Short mmCIF file of C-alpha atoms in Angstrom, two decimals:
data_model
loop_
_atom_site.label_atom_id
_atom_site.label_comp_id
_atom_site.label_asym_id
_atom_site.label_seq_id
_atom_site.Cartn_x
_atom_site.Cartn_y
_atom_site.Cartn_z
CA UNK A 1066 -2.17 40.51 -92.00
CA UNK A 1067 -2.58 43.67 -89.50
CA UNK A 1068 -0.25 45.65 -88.13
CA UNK A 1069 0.09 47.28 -84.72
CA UNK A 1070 2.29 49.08 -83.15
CA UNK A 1071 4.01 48.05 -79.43
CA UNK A 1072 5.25 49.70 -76.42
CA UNK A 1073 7.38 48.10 -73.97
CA UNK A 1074 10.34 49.21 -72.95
CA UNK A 1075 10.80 52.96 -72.27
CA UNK A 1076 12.99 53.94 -69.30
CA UNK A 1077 11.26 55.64 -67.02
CA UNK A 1078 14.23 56.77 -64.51
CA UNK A 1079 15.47 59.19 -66.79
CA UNK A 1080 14.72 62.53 -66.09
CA UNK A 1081 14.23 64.21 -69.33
CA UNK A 1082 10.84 65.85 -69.89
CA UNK A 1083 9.50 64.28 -73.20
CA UNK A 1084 9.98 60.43 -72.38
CA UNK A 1085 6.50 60.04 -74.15
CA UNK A 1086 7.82 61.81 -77.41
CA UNK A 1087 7.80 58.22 -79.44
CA UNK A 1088 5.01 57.12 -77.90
CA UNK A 1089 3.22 60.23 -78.74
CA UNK A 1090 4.47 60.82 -82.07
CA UNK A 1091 4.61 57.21 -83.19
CA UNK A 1092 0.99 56.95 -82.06
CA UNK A 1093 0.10 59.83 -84.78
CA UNK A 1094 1.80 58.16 -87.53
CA UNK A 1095 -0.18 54.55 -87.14
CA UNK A 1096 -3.67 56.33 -86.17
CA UNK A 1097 -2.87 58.42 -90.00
CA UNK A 1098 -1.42 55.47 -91.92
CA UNK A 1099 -3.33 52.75 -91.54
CA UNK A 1100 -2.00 50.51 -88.70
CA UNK A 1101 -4.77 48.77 -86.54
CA UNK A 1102 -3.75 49.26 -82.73
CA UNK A 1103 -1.46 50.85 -80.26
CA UNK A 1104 -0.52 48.35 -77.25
CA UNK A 1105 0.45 49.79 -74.26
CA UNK A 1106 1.63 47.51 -71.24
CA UNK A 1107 1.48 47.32 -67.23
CA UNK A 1108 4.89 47.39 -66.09
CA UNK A 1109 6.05 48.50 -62.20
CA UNK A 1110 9.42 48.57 -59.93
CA UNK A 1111 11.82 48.66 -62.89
CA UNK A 1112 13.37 50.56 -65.77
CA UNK A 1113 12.46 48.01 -68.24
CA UNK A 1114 9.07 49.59 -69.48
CA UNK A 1115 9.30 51.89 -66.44
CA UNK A 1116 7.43 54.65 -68.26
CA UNK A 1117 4.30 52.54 -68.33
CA UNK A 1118 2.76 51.64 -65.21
CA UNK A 1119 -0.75 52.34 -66.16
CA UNK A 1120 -2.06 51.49 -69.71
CA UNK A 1121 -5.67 53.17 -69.00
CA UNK A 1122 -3.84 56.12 -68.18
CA UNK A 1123 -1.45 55.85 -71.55
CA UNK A 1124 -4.59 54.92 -73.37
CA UNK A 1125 -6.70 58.24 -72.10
CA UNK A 1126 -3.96 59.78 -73.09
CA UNK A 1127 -3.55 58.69 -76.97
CA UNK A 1128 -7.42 59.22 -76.97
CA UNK A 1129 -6.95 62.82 -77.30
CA UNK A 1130 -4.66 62.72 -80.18
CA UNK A 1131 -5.68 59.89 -82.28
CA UNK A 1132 -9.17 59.04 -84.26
CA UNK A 1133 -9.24 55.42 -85.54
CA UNK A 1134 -6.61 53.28 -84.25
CA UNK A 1135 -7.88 50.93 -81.65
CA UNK A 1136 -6.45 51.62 -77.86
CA UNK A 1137 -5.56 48.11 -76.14
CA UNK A 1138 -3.59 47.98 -72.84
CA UNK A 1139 -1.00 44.85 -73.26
CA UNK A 1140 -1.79 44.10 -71.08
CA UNK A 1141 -3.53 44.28 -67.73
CA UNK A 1142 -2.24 42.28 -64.96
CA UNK A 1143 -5.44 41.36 -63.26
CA UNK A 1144 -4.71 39.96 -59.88
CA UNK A 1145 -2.72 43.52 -59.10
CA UNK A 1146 -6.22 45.34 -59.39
CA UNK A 1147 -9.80 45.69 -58.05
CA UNK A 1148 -11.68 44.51 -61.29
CA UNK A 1149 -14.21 47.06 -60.25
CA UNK A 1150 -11.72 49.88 -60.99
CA UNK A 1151 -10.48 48.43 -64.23
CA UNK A 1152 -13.86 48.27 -65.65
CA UNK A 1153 -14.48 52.00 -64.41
CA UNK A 1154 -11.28 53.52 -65.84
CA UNK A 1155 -11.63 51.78 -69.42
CA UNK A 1156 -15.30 52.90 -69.61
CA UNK A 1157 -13.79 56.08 -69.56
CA UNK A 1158 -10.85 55.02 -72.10
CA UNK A 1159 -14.14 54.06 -74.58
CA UNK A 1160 -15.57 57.01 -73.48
CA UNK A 1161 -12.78 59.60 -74.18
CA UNK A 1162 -11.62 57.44 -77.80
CA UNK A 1163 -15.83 57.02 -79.06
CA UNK A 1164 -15.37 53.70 -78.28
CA UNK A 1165 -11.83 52.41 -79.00
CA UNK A 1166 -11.26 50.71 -76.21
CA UNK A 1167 -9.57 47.29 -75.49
CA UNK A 1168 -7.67 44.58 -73.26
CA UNK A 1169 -5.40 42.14 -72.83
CA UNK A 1170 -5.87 40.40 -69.69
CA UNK A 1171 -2.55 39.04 -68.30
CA UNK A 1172 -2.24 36.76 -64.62
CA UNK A 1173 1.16 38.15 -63.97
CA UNK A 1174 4.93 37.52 -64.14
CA UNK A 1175 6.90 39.07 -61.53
CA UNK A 1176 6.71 38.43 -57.61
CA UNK A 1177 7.49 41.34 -56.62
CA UNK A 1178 4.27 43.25 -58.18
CA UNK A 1179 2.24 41.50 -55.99
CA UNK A 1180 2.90 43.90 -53.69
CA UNK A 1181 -0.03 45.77 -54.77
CA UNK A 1182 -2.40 43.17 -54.32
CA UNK A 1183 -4.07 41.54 -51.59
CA UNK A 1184 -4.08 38.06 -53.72
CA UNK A 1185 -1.42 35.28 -53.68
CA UNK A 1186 1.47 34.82 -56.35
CA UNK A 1187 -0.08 31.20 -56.73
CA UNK A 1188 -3.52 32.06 -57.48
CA UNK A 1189 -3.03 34.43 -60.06
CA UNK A 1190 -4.34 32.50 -63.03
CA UNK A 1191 -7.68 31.70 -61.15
CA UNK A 1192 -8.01 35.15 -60.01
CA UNK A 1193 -7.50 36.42 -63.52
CA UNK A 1194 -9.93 34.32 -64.98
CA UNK A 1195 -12.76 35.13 -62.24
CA UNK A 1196 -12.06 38.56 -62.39
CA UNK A 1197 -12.33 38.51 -66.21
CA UNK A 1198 -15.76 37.47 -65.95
CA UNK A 1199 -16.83 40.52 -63.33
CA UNK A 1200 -15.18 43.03 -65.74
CA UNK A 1201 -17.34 41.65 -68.78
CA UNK A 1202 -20.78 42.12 -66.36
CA UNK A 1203 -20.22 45.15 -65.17
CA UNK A 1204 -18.98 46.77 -68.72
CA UNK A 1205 -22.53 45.27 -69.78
CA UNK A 1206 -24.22 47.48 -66.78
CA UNK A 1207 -25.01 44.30 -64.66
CA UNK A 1208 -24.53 44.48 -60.99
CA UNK A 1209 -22.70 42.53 -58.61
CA UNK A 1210 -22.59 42.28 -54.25
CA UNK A 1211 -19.65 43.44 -52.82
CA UNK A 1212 -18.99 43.89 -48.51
CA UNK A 1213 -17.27 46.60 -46.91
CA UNK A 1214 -15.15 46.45 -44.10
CA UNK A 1215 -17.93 46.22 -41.85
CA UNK A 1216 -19.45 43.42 -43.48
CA UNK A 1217 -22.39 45.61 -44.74
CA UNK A 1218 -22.98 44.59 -48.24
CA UNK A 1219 -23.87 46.81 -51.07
CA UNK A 1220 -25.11 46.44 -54.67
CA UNK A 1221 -22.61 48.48 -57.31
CA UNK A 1222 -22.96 48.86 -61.20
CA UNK A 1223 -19.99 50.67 -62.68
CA UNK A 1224 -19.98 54.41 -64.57
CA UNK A 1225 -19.51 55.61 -66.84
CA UNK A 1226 -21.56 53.54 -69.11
CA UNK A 1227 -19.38 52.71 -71.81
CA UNK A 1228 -19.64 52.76 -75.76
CA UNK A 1229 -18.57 49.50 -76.31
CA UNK A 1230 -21.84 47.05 -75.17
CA UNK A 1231 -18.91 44.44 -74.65
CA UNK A 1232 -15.53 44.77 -74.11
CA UNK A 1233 -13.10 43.90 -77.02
CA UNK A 1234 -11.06 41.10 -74.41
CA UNK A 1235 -7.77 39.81 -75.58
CA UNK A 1236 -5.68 36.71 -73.20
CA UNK A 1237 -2.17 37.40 -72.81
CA UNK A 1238 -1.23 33.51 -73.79
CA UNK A 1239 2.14 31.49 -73.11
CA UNK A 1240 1.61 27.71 -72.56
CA UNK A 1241 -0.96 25.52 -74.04
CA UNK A 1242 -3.59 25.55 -71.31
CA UNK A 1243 -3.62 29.23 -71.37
CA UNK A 1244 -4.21 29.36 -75.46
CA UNK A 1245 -7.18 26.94 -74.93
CA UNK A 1246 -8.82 28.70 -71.94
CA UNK A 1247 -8.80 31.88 -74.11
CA UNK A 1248 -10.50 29.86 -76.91
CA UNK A 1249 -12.84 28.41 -74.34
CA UNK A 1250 -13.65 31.91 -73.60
CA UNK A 1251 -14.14 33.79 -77.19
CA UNK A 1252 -11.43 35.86 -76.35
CA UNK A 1253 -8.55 36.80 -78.61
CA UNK A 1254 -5.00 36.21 -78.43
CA UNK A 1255 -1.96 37.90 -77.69
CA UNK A 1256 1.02 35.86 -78.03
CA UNK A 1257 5.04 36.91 -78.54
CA UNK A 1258 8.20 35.16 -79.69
CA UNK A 1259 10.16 36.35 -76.71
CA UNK A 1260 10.56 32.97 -75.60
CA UNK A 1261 9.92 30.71 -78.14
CA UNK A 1262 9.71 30.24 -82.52
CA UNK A 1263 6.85 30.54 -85.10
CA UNK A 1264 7.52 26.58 -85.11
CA UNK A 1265 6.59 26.36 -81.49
CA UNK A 1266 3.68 28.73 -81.79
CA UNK A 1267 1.80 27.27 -84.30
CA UNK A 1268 0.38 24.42 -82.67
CA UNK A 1269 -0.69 26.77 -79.74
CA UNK A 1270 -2.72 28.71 -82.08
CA UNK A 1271 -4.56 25.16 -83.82
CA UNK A 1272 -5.14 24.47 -79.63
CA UNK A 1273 -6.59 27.76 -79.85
CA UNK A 1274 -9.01 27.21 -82.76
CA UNK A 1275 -10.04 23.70 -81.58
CA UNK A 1276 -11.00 25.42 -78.56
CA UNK A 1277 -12.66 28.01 -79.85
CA UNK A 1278 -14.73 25.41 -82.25
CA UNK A 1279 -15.65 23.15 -79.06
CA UNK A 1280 -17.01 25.71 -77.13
CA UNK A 1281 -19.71 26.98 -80.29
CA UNK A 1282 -17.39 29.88 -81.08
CA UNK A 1283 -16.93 30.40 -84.92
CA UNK A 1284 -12.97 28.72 -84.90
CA UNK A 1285 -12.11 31.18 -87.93
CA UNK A 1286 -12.67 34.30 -85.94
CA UNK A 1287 -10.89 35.52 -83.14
CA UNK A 1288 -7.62 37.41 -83.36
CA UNK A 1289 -4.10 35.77 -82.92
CA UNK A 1290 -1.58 39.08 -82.29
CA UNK A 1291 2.13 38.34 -81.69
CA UNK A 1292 4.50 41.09 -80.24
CA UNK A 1293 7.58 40.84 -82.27
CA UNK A 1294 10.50 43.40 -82.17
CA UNK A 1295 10.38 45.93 -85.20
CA UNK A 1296 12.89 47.74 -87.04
CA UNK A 1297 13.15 48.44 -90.55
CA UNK A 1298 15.15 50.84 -93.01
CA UNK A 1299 16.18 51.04 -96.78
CA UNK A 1300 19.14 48.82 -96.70
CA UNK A 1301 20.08 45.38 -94.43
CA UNK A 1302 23.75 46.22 -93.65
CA UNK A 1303 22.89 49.40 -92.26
CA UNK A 1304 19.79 48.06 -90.15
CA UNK A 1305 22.09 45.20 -88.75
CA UNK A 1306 24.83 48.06 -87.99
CA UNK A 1307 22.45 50.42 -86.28
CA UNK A 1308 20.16 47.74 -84.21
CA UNK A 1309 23.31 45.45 -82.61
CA UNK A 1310 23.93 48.12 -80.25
CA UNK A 1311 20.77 49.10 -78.88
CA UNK A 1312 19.59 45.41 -78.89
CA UNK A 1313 22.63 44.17 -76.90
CA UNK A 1314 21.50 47.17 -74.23
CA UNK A 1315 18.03 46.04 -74.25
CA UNK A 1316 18.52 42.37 -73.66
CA UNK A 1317 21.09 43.46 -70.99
CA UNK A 1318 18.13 45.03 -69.21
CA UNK A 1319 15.57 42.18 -69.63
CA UNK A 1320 17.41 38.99 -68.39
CA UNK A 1321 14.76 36.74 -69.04
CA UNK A 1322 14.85 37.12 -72.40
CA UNK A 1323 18.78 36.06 -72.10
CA UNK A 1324 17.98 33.62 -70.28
CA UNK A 1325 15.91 32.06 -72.89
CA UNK A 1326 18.62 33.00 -75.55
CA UNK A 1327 21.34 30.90 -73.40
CA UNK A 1328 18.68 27.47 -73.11
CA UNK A 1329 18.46 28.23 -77.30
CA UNK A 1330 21.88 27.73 -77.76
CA UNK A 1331 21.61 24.31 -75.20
CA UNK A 1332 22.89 26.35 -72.22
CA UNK A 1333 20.68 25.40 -68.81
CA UNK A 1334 22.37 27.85 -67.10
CA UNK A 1335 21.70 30.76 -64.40
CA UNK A 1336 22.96 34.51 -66.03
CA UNK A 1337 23.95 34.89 -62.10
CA UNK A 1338 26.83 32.79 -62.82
CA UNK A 1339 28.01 34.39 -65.81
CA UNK A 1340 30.82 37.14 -66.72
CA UNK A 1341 30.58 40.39 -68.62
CA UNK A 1342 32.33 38.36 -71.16
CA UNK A 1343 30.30 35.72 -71.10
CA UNK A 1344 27.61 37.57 -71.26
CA UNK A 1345 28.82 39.59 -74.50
CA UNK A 1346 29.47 36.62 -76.34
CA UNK A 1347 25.53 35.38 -75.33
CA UNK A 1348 25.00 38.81 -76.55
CA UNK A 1349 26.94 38.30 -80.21
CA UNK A 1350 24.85 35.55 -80.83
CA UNK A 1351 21.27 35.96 -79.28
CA UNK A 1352 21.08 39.40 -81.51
CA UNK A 1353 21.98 37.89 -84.43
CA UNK A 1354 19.39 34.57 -83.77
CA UNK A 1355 16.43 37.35 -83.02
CA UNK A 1356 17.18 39.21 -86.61
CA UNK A 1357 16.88 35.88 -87.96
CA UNK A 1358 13.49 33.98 -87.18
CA UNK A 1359 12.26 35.62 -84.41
CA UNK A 1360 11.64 39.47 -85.68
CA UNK A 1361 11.30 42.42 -88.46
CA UNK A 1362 14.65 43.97 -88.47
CA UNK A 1363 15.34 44.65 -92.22
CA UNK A 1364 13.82 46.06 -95.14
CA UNK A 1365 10.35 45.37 -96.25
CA UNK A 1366 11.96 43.35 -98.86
CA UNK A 1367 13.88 41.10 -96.21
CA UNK A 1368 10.79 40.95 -93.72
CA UNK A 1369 8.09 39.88 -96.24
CA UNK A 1370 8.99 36.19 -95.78
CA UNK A 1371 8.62 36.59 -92.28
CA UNK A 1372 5.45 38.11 -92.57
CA UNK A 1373 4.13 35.15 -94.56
CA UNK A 1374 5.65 32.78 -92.29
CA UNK A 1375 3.69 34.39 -90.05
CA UNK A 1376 0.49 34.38 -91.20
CA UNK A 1377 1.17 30.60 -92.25
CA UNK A 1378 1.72 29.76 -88.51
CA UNK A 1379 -1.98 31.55 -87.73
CA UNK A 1380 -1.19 34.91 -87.12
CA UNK A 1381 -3.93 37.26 -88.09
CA UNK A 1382 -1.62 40.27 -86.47
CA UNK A 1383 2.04 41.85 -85.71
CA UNK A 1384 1.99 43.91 -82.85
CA UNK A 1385 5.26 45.88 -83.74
CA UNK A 1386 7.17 46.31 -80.59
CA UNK A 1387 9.51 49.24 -81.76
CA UNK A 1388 10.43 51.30 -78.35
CA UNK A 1389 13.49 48.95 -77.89
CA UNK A 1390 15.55 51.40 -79.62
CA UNK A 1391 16.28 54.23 -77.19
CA UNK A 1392 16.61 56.93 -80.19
CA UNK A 1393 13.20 58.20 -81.13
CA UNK A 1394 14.30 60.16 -84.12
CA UNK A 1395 15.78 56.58 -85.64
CA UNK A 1396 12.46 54.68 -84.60
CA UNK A 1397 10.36 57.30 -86.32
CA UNK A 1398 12.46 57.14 -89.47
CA UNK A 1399 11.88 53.78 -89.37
CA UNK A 1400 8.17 53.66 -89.22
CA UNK A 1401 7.66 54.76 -92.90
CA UNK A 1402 9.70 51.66 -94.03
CA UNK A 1403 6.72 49.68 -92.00
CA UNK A 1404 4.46 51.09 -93.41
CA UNK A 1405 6.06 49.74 -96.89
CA UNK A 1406 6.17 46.27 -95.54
CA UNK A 1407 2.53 46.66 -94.57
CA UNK A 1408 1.44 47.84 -97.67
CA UNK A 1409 3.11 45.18 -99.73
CA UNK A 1410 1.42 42.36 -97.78
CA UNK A 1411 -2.03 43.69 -98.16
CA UNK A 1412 -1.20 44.09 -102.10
CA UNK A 1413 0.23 40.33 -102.11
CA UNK A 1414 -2.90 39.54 -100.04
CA UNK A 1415 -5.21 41.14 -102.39
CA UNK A 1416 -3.40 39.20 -105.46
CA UNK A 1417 -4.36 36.00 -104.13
CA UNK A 1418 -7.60 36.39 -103.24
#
């Protein structure tokens, strides 16, 4: 099992002047430690992950400080862009990390980010899939026709040549079609628990395989990397006590994800409709279902189980999402304790083979 670390949330209305501190710092720890990746997402018109509207800019940015650990936007949301630019400004991303460079392609969730782009809401998947293709030809150095407003048409290849001959891709992957179109493609797989259980997810990843066998890709290759909300320390009781807090705030913000936490508990319900109280109750009990099934909050002695459960489901990956606690100095404390659970499943890894 790998380990990554996540970005997600970080509230970007705040006006203090190191909001990247974590991101920074945290980024340091995994590049001298061991962990694989640092994911860093495309988020726009909110608070919720309002520091990171641009992961190519994030990503130049951990270029300079880092020397191994892979640099993968999670994820781009296609449709919003020209895929002309997004292959130029992650050349330079493999340029300026020697060749680090990677993404996770994403159609888009929210309407109201479609501001910024000329395509429709409804066509996103297609778009995302056809621009996927003109990314991967022009990273190669291939050409392609495009018009300008006049109608004259020119012939473009994108700079600066990258180090990469092909882009690491990754599909950002929900339902069932979308795990076997990214098989169908060779791609890899980002996946999360945000909405649904290892239980559910497991038979999205064998969708995933079979795909990937049908189409003449090797079925046993190809990553599966699942986002799952991180936070460990040296005892349980004092995790628990320190995360229900800063949880409760962060599923406040993010209503989708309490949306899905009131259908888990049978509740087809709109939050609209629903009282502070109500709300805190929802709160009581979603936090406690996520520590249980659905996360690594713990100790690397509580979270190994997980881990394996994990890996049984198909999981080659956790992508550590730890910036949903709002302190930086208790996330960083936190981050050696990974390390301990990361360590011990290589070892128990090693002992089977």
């Amino acid at each position: 099992m790998k380990f990554s670390l996540f970005y997600f949330d970080g509230d970007g209305s705040s006006t203090q002047t190191d909001k990247y501190r974590l991101l920074m710092e945290s980024a340091q720890f995994a590049d001298r430690h061991g962990f694989t990746a640092l994911w860093t997402p495309e988020r726009h018109f909110h608070t919720f992950g309002g520091l990171y509207p641009n992961p190519a800019i994030t990503s130049a940015a951990l270029a300079m400080i880092t020397q191994r650990v892979r640099l993968r936007a999670g994820s781009v949301v296609v449709p919003l862009h020209d895929p002309i630019r997004i292959a130029e400004e992650w050349a330079m991303v493999d340029n300026l990390s020697h060749g680090r460079a990677e993404i996770a392609f994403a159609s888009g969730w929210t309407v109201a980010d479609f501001v910024l782009s000329r395509e429709r809401h409804t066509n996103r998947k297609a778009v995302m899939w056809r621009d996927i293709d003109t990314i991967q030809r022009l990273w190669r150095g291939e050409s392609i026709e495009r018009q300008d407003s006049a109608g004259k048409t020119f012939t473009i290849q994108t700079l600066p040549k990258p180090i990469q001959p092909e882009l690491p891709i990754w599909i950002t992957c929900q339902s069932n079609e979308t795990f076997i179109e990214a098989g169908k493609l060779g791609a890899n797989v980002l996946a999360s628990l945000l909405g649904s259980t290892l239980d559910s997810l497991a038979p999205k990843i064998r969708l995933y395989r079979e795909a990937r066998q049908r189409q003449g890709h090797d079925p046993k290759t190809g990553t599966v990397a699942m986002m799952t909300h991180t936070f460990l320390g040296a005892d349980l009781a004092t995790v628990k006590a320190q995360i229900k807090q800063p949880f409760c705030e962060y599923l406040k913000n993010h209503y989708d994800l309490l949306e899905n936490l009131a259908k888990g508990m049978g509740l087809n319900v709109s939050l609209k409709n629903f009282s502070e109280d109500d709300i805190d109750s929802l709160l009581e009990f979603g936090v406690e279902g996520f520590m249980n099934g659905r996360s690594l909050i713990g100790t690397p002695e509580s979270c190994q189980e997980f881990v394996e459960q994990a890996r049984e489901a198909g999981v080659d990956e956790i992508a550590c999402l730890i910036d949903f606690v709002q302190n930086s100095d208790s996330v960083m404390a936190g981050l050696p304790y990974l390390k301990q659970l990361m360590q011990r499943c290589q070892e128990r890894m090693v002992s089977h083979v």
